[in-house]
Short mmCIF file of C-alpha atoms in Angstrom, two decimals:
data_model
loop_
_atom_site.label_atom_id
_atom_site.label_comp_id
_atom_site.label_asym_id
_atom_site.label_seq_id
_atom_site.Cartn_x
_atom_site.Cartn_y
_atom_site.Cartn_z
CA MET Q 1 -28.62 35.16 -0.13
CA PRO Q 2 -25.61 33.50 1.59
CA THR Q 3 -26.88 29.99 0.80
CA THR Q 4 -27.19 30.60 -2.95
CA ILE Q 5 -25.09 28.23 -5.07
CA GLN Q 6 -22.49 30.44 -6.71
CA ALA Q 7 -20.06 27.98 -8.33
CA ILE Q 8 -19.83 24.28 -9.21
CA SER Q 9 -16.83 22.34 -10.46
CA ALA Q 10 -15.94 18.73 -11.23
CA GLU Q 11 -12.44 17.27 -11.33
CA ALA Q 12 -11.44 13.74 -12.32
CA ILE Q 13 -9.49 11.98 -9.57
CA ASN Q 14 -7.74 8.66 -10.19
CA LEU Q 15 -7.12 6.84 -6.93
CA PRO Q 16 -4.71 3.85 -7.08
CA LEU Q 17 -5.82 0.77 -5.15
CA THR Q 18 -3.69 -1.45 -2.94
CA GLU Q 19 -5.01 -4.46 -4.91
CA PRO Q 20 -7.53 -4.86 -7.75
CA PHE Q 21 -11.08 -4.69 -6.43
CA ALA Q 22 -12.52 -7.75 -8.13
CA ILE Q 23 -16.17 -8.82 -8.21
CA ALA Q 24 -18.04 -11.39 -10.29
CA SER Q 25 -18.75 -8.89 -13.08
CA GLY Q 26 -15.38 -7.14 -13.32
CA ALA Q 27 -12.41 -5.59 -11.53
CA GLN Q 28 -10.87 -2.18 -10.89
CA ALA Q 29 -7.19 -1.38 -10.26
CA VAL Q 30 -7.81 2.37 -10.02
CA ALA Q 31 -10.88 4.15 -8.67
CA ALA Q 32 -11.66 6.57 -11.51
CA ASN Q 33 -13.89 8.95 -9.56
CA VAL Q 34 -14.90 12.61 -9.77
CA LEU Q 35 -14.45 15.29 -7.09
CA VAL Q 36 -17.39 17.70 -6.96
CA LYS Q 37 -17.23 21.18 -5.42
CA VAL Q 38 -20.20 23.40 -4.63
CA GLN Q 39 -19.48 26.92 -3.39
CA LEU Q 40 -22.11 29.14 -1.77
CA ALA Q 41 -22.39 32.91 -2.00
CA ASP Q 42 -20.89 33.32 1.49
CA GLY Q 43 -17.80 31.36 0.42
CA THR Q 44 -18.75 28.06 2.08
CA LEU Q 45 -17.32 25.14 0.08
CA GLY Q 46 -18.99 21.73 0.00
CA LEU Q 47 -17.27 18.60 -1.31
CA GLY Q 48 -18.85 15.57 -2.93
CA GLU Q 49 -17.58 12.48 -4.72
CA ALA Q 50 -19.04 10.65 -7.69
CA ALA Q 51 -17.82 7.05 -7.91
CA PRO Q 52 -19.02 5.39 -11.11
CA PHE Q 53 -18.31 1.65 -11.31
CA PRO Q 54 -18.59 0.59 -14.98
CA ALA Q 55 -18.84 -3.15 -14.23
CA VAL Q 56 -21.96 -2.57 -12.13
CA SER Q 57 -23.74 0.54 -13.40
CA GLY Q 58 -22.21 1.15 -16.82
CA GLU Q 59 -21.31 4.68 -15.73
CA THR Q 60 -17.81 5.99 -16.43
CA GLN Q 61 -15.63 8.82 -15.15
CA THR Q 62 -15.89 10.68 -18.47
CA GLY Q 63 -19.65 10.29 -18.68
CA THR Q 64 -20.09 11.31 -15.06
CA SER Q 65 -18.01 14.46 -15.52
CA ALA Q 66 -20.06 15.37 -18.60
CA ALA Q 67 -23.33 14.81 -16.72
CA ILE Q 68 -22.19 17.09 -13.88
CA GLU Q 69 -21.34 19.76 -16.46
CA ARG Q 70 -24.83 19.49 -17.96
CA LEU Q 71 -26.52 19.59 -14.55
CA GLN Q 72 -24.84 22.78 -13.35
CA SER Q 73 -27.45 24.99 -15.00
CA HIS Q 74 -30.15 23.48 -12.75
CA LEU Q 75 -28.25 24.49 -9.60
CA LEU Q 76 -26.39 27.75 -10.19
CA GLY Q 77 -28.23 30.60 -8.51
CA ALA Q 78 -30.47 28.24 -6.52
CA ASP Q 79 -30.76 28.21 -2.73
CA VAL Q 80 -29.09 25.08 -1.34
CA ARG Q 81 -31.62 25.06 1.52
CA GLY Q 82 -34.08 23.66 -1.01
CA TRP Q 83 -31.81 20.70 -1.73
CA ARG Q 84 -34.61 18.10 -2.01
CA LYS Q 85 -36.32 20.14 -4.73
CA LEU Q 86 -32.97 20.53 -6.46
CA ALA Q 87 -32.30 16.79 -6.18
CA ALA Q 88 -35.67 16.08 -7.83
CA MET Q 89 -34.73 18.43 -10.69
CA LEU Q 90 -31.43 16.59 -11.14
CA ASP Q 91 -33.19 13.22 -11.19
CA HIS Q 92 -35.65 14.43 -13.81
CA ALA Q 93 -32.85 15.85 -15.97
CA GLU Q 94 -30.31 13.00 -15.73
CA HIS Q 95 -31.98 9.96 -14.16
CA GLU Q 96 -29.43 7.47 -15.49
CA ALA Q 97 -26.44 9.51 -14.23
CA ALA Q 98 -26.85 8.37 -10.63
CA ALA Q 99 -23.21 8.82 -9.58
CA ALA Q 100 -23.14 12.37 -10.96
CA ARG Q 101 -26.35 13.27 -9.15
CA CYS Q 102 -25.06 11.69 -5.97
CA GLY Q 103 -21.80 13.65 -6.06
CA LEU Q 104 -23.70 16.91 -6.51
CA GLU Q 105 -26.17 16.10 -3.72
CA MET Q 106 -23.30 15.22 -1.38
CA ALA Q 107 -21.55 18.50 -2.14
CA MET Q 108 -24.76 20.49 -1.67
CA LEU Q 109 -25.47 18.90 1.71
CA ASP Q 110 -21.88 19.30 2.83
CA ALA Q 111 -22.07 23.00 1.95
CA LEU Q 112 -25.46 23.38 3.65
CA THR Q 113 -24.37 21.76 6.92
CA ARG Q 114 -21.03 23.56 6.92
CA HIS Q 115 -22.89 26.86 6.50
CA TYR Q 116 -24.95 26.10 9.61
CA HIS Q 117 -21.95 24.60 11.48
CA MET Q 118 -23.84 21.31 11.83
CA PRO Q 119 -22.35 17.80 11.71
CA LEU Q 120 -23.88 15.80 8.89
CA HIS Q 121 -24.80 12.95 11.25
CA VAL Q 122 -26.87 15.44 13.28
CA PHE Q 123 -28.59 16.64 10.09
CA PHE Q 124 -29.59 13.03 9.33
CA GLY Q 125 -31.05 12.46 12.80
CA GLY Q 126 -28.26 12.26 15.35
CA VAL Q 127 -29.01 8.68 16.41
CA SER Q 128 -25.33 7.67 16.73
CA LYS Q 129 -21.78 8.73 15.93
CA GLN Q 130 -20.33 5.22 15.65
CA LEU Q 131 -20.57 2.24 13.30
CA GLU Q 132 -18.87 -1.16 13.00
CA THR Q 133 -17.78 -2.04 9.46
CA ASP Q 134 -16.79 -5.28 7.82
CA MET Q 135 -13.91 -5.66 5.35
CA THR Q 136 -14.10 -7.34 1.96
CA ILE Q 137 -12.18 -10.27 0.52
CA THR Q 138 -12.35 -9.72 -3.24
CA ALA Q 139 -12.46 -12.49 -5.81
CA GLY Q 140 -9.43 -14.81 -5.73
CA ASP Q 141 -8.31 -18.37 -4.89
CA GLU Q 142 -8.35 -20.19 -1.53
CA VAL Q 143 -4.82 -19.14 -0.59
CA HIS Q 144 -5.63 -15.48 -1.26
CA ALA Q 145 -8.90 -15.82 0.65
CA ALA Q 146 -7.30 -17.36 3.75
CA ALA Q 147 -4.46 -14.85 3.81
CA SER Q 148 -6.92 -11.98 3.42
CA ALA Q 149 -9.07 -13.30 6.27
CA LYS Q 150 -6.08 -13.45 8.61
CA ALA Q 151 -5.04 -9.93 7.60
CA ILE Q 152 -8.54 -8.61 8.27
CA LEU Q 153 -8.59 -10.12 11.76
CA ALA Q 154 -5.13 -8.69 12.40
CA ARG Q 155 -6.58 -5.23 11.71
CA GLY Q 156 -9.10 -5.76 14.49
CA ILE Q 157 -12.05 -6.07 12.10
CA LYS Q 158 -14.50 -8.74 13.24
CA SER Q 159 -16.84 -9.20 10.27
CA ILE Q 160 -15.81 -10.32 6.77
CA LYS Q 161 -17.50 -9.82 3.43
CA VAL Q 162 -16.64 -12.31 0.68
CA LYS Q 163 -17.05 -11.80 -3.05
CA THR Q 164 -18.02 -15.00 -4.87
CA ALA Q 165 -18.45 -15.68 -8.58
CA GLY Q 166 -21.42 -18.06 -8.47
CA VAL Q 167 -20.30 -20.09 -11.49
CA ASP Q 168 -18.71 -23.00 -9.60
CA VAL Q 169 -20.38 -23.72 -6.27
CA ALA Q 170 -17.64 -26.13 -5.18
CA TYR Q 171 -15.01 -23.44 -5.77
CA ASP Q 172 -17.00 -20.84 -3.84
CA LEU Q 173 -17.44 -23.28 -0.95
CA ALA Q 174 -13.73 -24.10 -0.90
CA ARG Q 175 -12.94 -20.40 -0.53
CA LEU Q 176 -15.48 -20.03 2.28
CA ARG Q 177 -14.05 -23.06 4.09
CA ALA Q 178 -10.57 -21.54 3.85
CA ILE Q 179 -11.83 -18.22 5.19
CA HIS Q 180 -13.77 -19.84 8.02
CA GLN Q 181 -10.73 -21.91 9.02
CA ALA Q 182 -8.54 -18.79 9.00
CA ALA Q 183 -11.11 -16.66 10.86
CA PRO Q 184 -13.40 -19.07 12.74
CA THR Q 185 -15.13 -16.38 14.82
CA ALA Q 186 -15.93 -14.02 11.94
CA PRO Q 187 -19.50 -13.75 10.65
CA LEU Q 188 -19.50 -13.83 6.85
CA ILE Q 189 -21.46 -11.72 4.39
CA VAL Q 190 -21.35 -13.42 0.99
CA ASP Q 191 -21.83 -11.20 -2.05
CA GLY Q 192 -22.75 -13.07 -5.21
CA ASN Q 193 -22.88 -9.94 -7.40
CA CYS Q 194 -25.61 -11.52 -9.58
CA GLY Q 195 -23.44 -14.55 -10.42
CA TYR Q 196 -25.76 -17.43 -9.40
CA ASP Q 197 -28.95 -18.93 -10.71
CA VAL Q 198 -31.63 -20.31 -8.37
CA GLU Q 199 -30.34 -23.89 -8.44
CA ARG Q 200 -26.73 -22.95 -7.67
CA ALA Q 201 -27.74 -20.40 -5.04
CA LEU Q 202 -29.88 -22.90 -3.14
CA ALA Q 203 -27.21 -25.60 -3.43
CA PHE Q 204 -24.62 -23.15 -2.10
CA CYS Q 205 -26.84 -22.21 0.85
CA ALA Q 206 -27.59 -25.86 1.66
CA ALA Q 207 -23.88 -26.67 1.71
CA CYS Q 208 -23.11 -23.66 3.92
CA LYS Q 209 -25.76 -24.82 6.36
CA ALA Q 210 -24.52 -28.42 6.30
CA GLU Q 211 -20.95 -27.30 7.00
CA SER Q 212 -21.96 -24.72 9.64
CA ILE Q 213 -20.34 -21.88 7.70
CA PRO Q 214 -21.46 -18.71 9.53
CA MET Q 215 -23.03 -16.85 6.61
CA VAL Q 216 -25.15 -14.08 8.12
CA LEU Q 217 -26.21 -12.55 4.81
CA PHE Q 218 -26.33 -13.66 1.15
CA GLU Q 219 -26.17 -10.52 -0.96
CA GLN Q 220 -27.66 -10.31 -4.47
CA PRO Q 221 -27.08 -13.93 -5.54
CA LEU Q 222 -29.13 -13.59 -8.74
CA PRO Q 223 -29.28 -11.08 -11.61
CA ARG Q 224 -31.18 -7.87 -10.93
CA GLU Q 225 -34.06 -8.76 -13.23
CA ASP Q 226 -34.69 -12.22 -11.72
CA TRP Q 227 -37.28 -11.06 -9.20
CA ALA Q 228 -39.03 -14.43 -8.93
CA GLY Q 229 -35.74 -16.24 -8.44
CA MET Q 230 -34.62 -13.83 -5.72
CA ALA Q 231 -37.94 -14.38 -3.95
CA GLN Q 232 -37.46 -18.15 -4.19
CA VAL Q 233 -33.95 -17.97 -2.69
CA THR Q 234 -35.21 -15.66 0.06
CA ALA Q 235 -38.04 -18.06 0.90
CA GLN Q 236 -36.11 -21.34 0.65
CA SER Q 237 -32.45 -20.70 1.50
CA GLY Q 238 -32.75 -20.39 5.27
CA PHE Q 239 -30.49 -17.31 5.19
CA ALA Q 240 -31.11 -13.58 5.11
CA VAL Q 241 -30.89 -12.35 1.52
CA ALA Q 242 -29.96 -8.78 0.57
CA ALA Q 243 -30.95 -6.89 -2.56
CA ASP Q 244 -28.22 -4.69 -4.02
CA GLU Q 245 -28.43 -4.48 -7.81
CA SER Q 246 -32.18 -5.19 -7.47
CA ALA Q 247 -32.62 -2.13 -5.22
CA ARG Q 248 -31.79 1.00 -7.20
CA SER Q 249 -34.82 3.15 -6.38
CA ALA Q 250 -37.66 3.62 -3.92
CA HIS Q 251 -39.94 1.89 -6.44
CA ASP Q 252 -37.61 -1.14 -6.41
CA VAL Q 253 -37.71 -1.31 -2.61
CA LEU Q 254 -41.50 -1.14 -2.63
CA ARG Q 255 -41.62 -4.03 -5.12
CA ILE Q 256 -39.11 -6.02 -3.04
CA ALA Q 257 -41.30 -5.57 0.04
CA ARG Q 258 -44.45 -6.61 -1.83
CA GLU Q 259 -42.93 -9.64 -3.58
CA GLY Q 260 -40.59 -10.91 -0.86
CA THR Q 261 -37.59 -10.50 -3.15
CA ALA Q 262 -35.18 -9.95 -0.23
CA SER Q 263 -35.13 -9.47 3.52
CA VAL Q 264 -32.42 -6.76 3.56
CA ILE Q 265 -31.85 -3.70 1.35
CA ASN Q 266 -28.30 -2.58 0.55
CA ILE Q 267 -28.35 1.21 0.40
CA LYS Q 268 -25.61 2.56 -1.85
CA LEU Q 269 -26.02 6.26 -2.47
CA MET Q 270 -24.18 6.01 -5.80
CA LYS Q 271 -27.03 3.88 -7.16
CA ALA Q 272 -29.73 6.47 -6.62
CA GLY Q 273 -28.53 9.71 -5.02
CA VAL Q 274 -29.04 10.95 -1.48
CA ALA Q 275 -32.68 12.04 -1.68
CA GLU Q 276 -33.76 8.79 -3.34
CA GLY Q 277 -31.64 6.84 -0.86
CA LEU Q 278 -33.56 8.40 2.03
CA LYS Q 279 -36.85 7.33 0.41
CA MET Q 280 -35.50 3.80 0.03
CA ILE Q 281 -34.54 3.72 3.71
CA ALA Q 282 -37.97 4.94 4.81
CA ILE Q 283 -39.82 2.34 2.73
CA ALA Q 284 -37.54 -0.48 3.87
CA GLN Q 285 -37.97 0.42 7.53
CA ALA Q 286 -41.74 0.77 7.18
CA ALA Q 287 -41.89 -2.65 5.51
CA GLY Q 288 -39.79 -4.32 8.21
CA LEU Q 289 -36.83 -4.98 5.92
CA GLY Q 290 -33.29 -4.91 7.27
CA LEU Q 291 -30.82 -2.26 6.16
CA MET Q 292 -27.24 -2.43 4.93
CA ILE Q 293 -25.05 0.53 3.98
CA GLY Q 294 -22.43 0.04 1.29
CA GLY Q 295 -20.87 1.81 -1.66
CA MET Q 296 -18.90 1.51 -4.87
CA VAL Q 297 -15.10 1.92 -4.82
CA GLU Q 298 -15.20 5.20 -2.90
CA SER Q 299 -12.65 7.26 -1.01
CA ILE Q 300 -12.90 8.50 2.57
CA LEU Q 301 -15.01 11.41 1.26
CA ALA Q 302 -18.04 9.51 -0.04
CA MET Q 303 -17.65 6.79 2.60
CA SER Q 304 -17.70 9.41 5.38
CA PHE Q 305 -20.87 10.87 3.88
CA SER Q 306 -22.52 7.43 3.91
CA ALA Q 307 -21.29 6.78 7.45
CA ASN Q 308 -22.85 10.06 8.61
CA LEU Q 309 -26.14 9.10 6.96
CA ALA Q 310 -26.20 5.58 8.40
CA ALA Q 311 -25.18 6.60 11.92
CA GLY Q 312 -27.40 9.67 11.97
CA ASN Q 313 -30.46 7.81 10.67
CA GLY Q 314 -29.83 4.62 12.65
CA GLY Q 315 -31.36 1.21 12.00
CA PHE Q 316 -28.59 -0.29 9.85
CA ASP Q 317 -27.81 -3.94 10.63
CA PHE Q 318 -24.90 -4.39 8.21
CA ILE Q 319 -22.11 -1.86 7.60
CA ASP Q 320 -19.89 -2.27 4.53
CA LEU Q 321 -17.87 0.95 4.35
CA ASP Q 322 -14.42 -0.48 3.80
CA THR Q 323 -13.22 0.75 0.41
CA PRO Q 324 -11.00 3.52 1.88
CA LEU Q 325 -8.84 0.65 3.16
CA PHE Q 326 -8.19 -0.37 -0.47
CA ILE Q 327 -7.18 3.11 -1.66
CA ALA Q 328 -3.42 3.65 -1.62
CA GLU Q 329 -3.40 7.42 -2.20
CA HIS Q 330 -5.98 10.20 -2.03
CA PRO Q 331 -5.98 14.00 -1.71
CA PHE Q 332 -8.13 14.24 1.44
CA ILE Q 333 -7.78 14.75 5.18
CA GLY Q 334 -10.38 14.18 7.87
CA GLY Q 335 -13.45 11.98 7.75
CA PHE Q 336 -14.30 9.17 10.13
CA ALA Q 337 -11.59 7.81 12.41
CA GLN Q 338 -11.21 4.03 12.15
CA THR Q 339 -9.93 1.78 14.92
CA GLY Q 340 -10.27 -1.88 14.00
CA GLY Q 341 -13.74 -2.10 12.54
CA THR Q 342 -15.09 0.86 14.52
CA LEU Q 343 -15.83 4.04 12.59
CA GLN Q 344 -16.06 7.10 14.83
CA LEU Q 345 -17.62 10.30 13.52
CA ALA Q 346 -16.46 13.68 14.77
CA ASP Q 347 -18.60 16.64 15.83
CA VAL Q 348 -17.44 18.84 12.97
CA ALA Q 349 -19.45 20.69 10.36
CA GLY Q 350 -20.47 18.72 7.28
CA HIS Q 351 -18.98 15.31 6.60
CA GLY Q 352 -15.60 16.41 7.97
CA VAL Q 353 -13.49 15.68 4.88
CA ASN Q 354 -11.30 18.43 3.42
CA LEU Q 355 -8.71 18.70 0.68
CA ALA Q 356 -5.17 18.24 1.97
#
């Protein structure tokens, strides 16, 4: 059978960043990711990327590589056309190794769509071939924040995402003021990365409203396990609230919809894998929740995969696929073409990323 999985390999790739990618819970100076290859019996090669982020998920490059090694036995000799069944087997075998599972699923789907000469965005629904991404200002002082905002606008990117720490509301507000002054037309997505409690989150939102700071989304202000607090902030803040760390599975999204924990779901494939991510999207859309697409610190490979999914499926209100802009060196060619904030997908087989 030409679509039988014949070989699987995993290779550690260490991608230097242009600046440390700092969030409330930690920082990375190098993206310590894993390149995944799946080869079919007809010679078709699919590429995937696993991007563990220890500060968020606890997963590491070493652990991810080991998980991929263990999972190979579930896939070798299987028909990639049954990828959803294979994804379920991977989830059952290594549920906690989400990045490893995601990298394998990406590689399987890249191989499958390359075999059939189909663009990945067509496979996911063909709704669009274009997205508009934001760019992130990582944690730092007011001077860094203002300079970063000006640099983002100079790139032609219109929307800005801001990482805040949540410990000192006055400090977070000072950074937002500096950003707003430097980029007065830019809508702001504020990512708390679990750093606030309810009192600080509501005080922060009240101050943003009083100062007319154009925050269009407040992402994961509270810790993942504070479901009641997230619901309170969603109900009382006056801003759209996104669940990121709180939304790691379809079950989580169902609970969010039932309990009013958030109004937007941030889909990051590295949190759950591709098959589970599609379930999360379906539940969110059925429940009337907004959608955001994001990622960990990923190269053009994984980001192009996510872009194909988001554009092909449609319905995403917030696009946060900017980490390739922070990667100084990588071994890939192809992927989406970026002009300003516009990501344009090509009509090529698979996700369109190849090894240089």
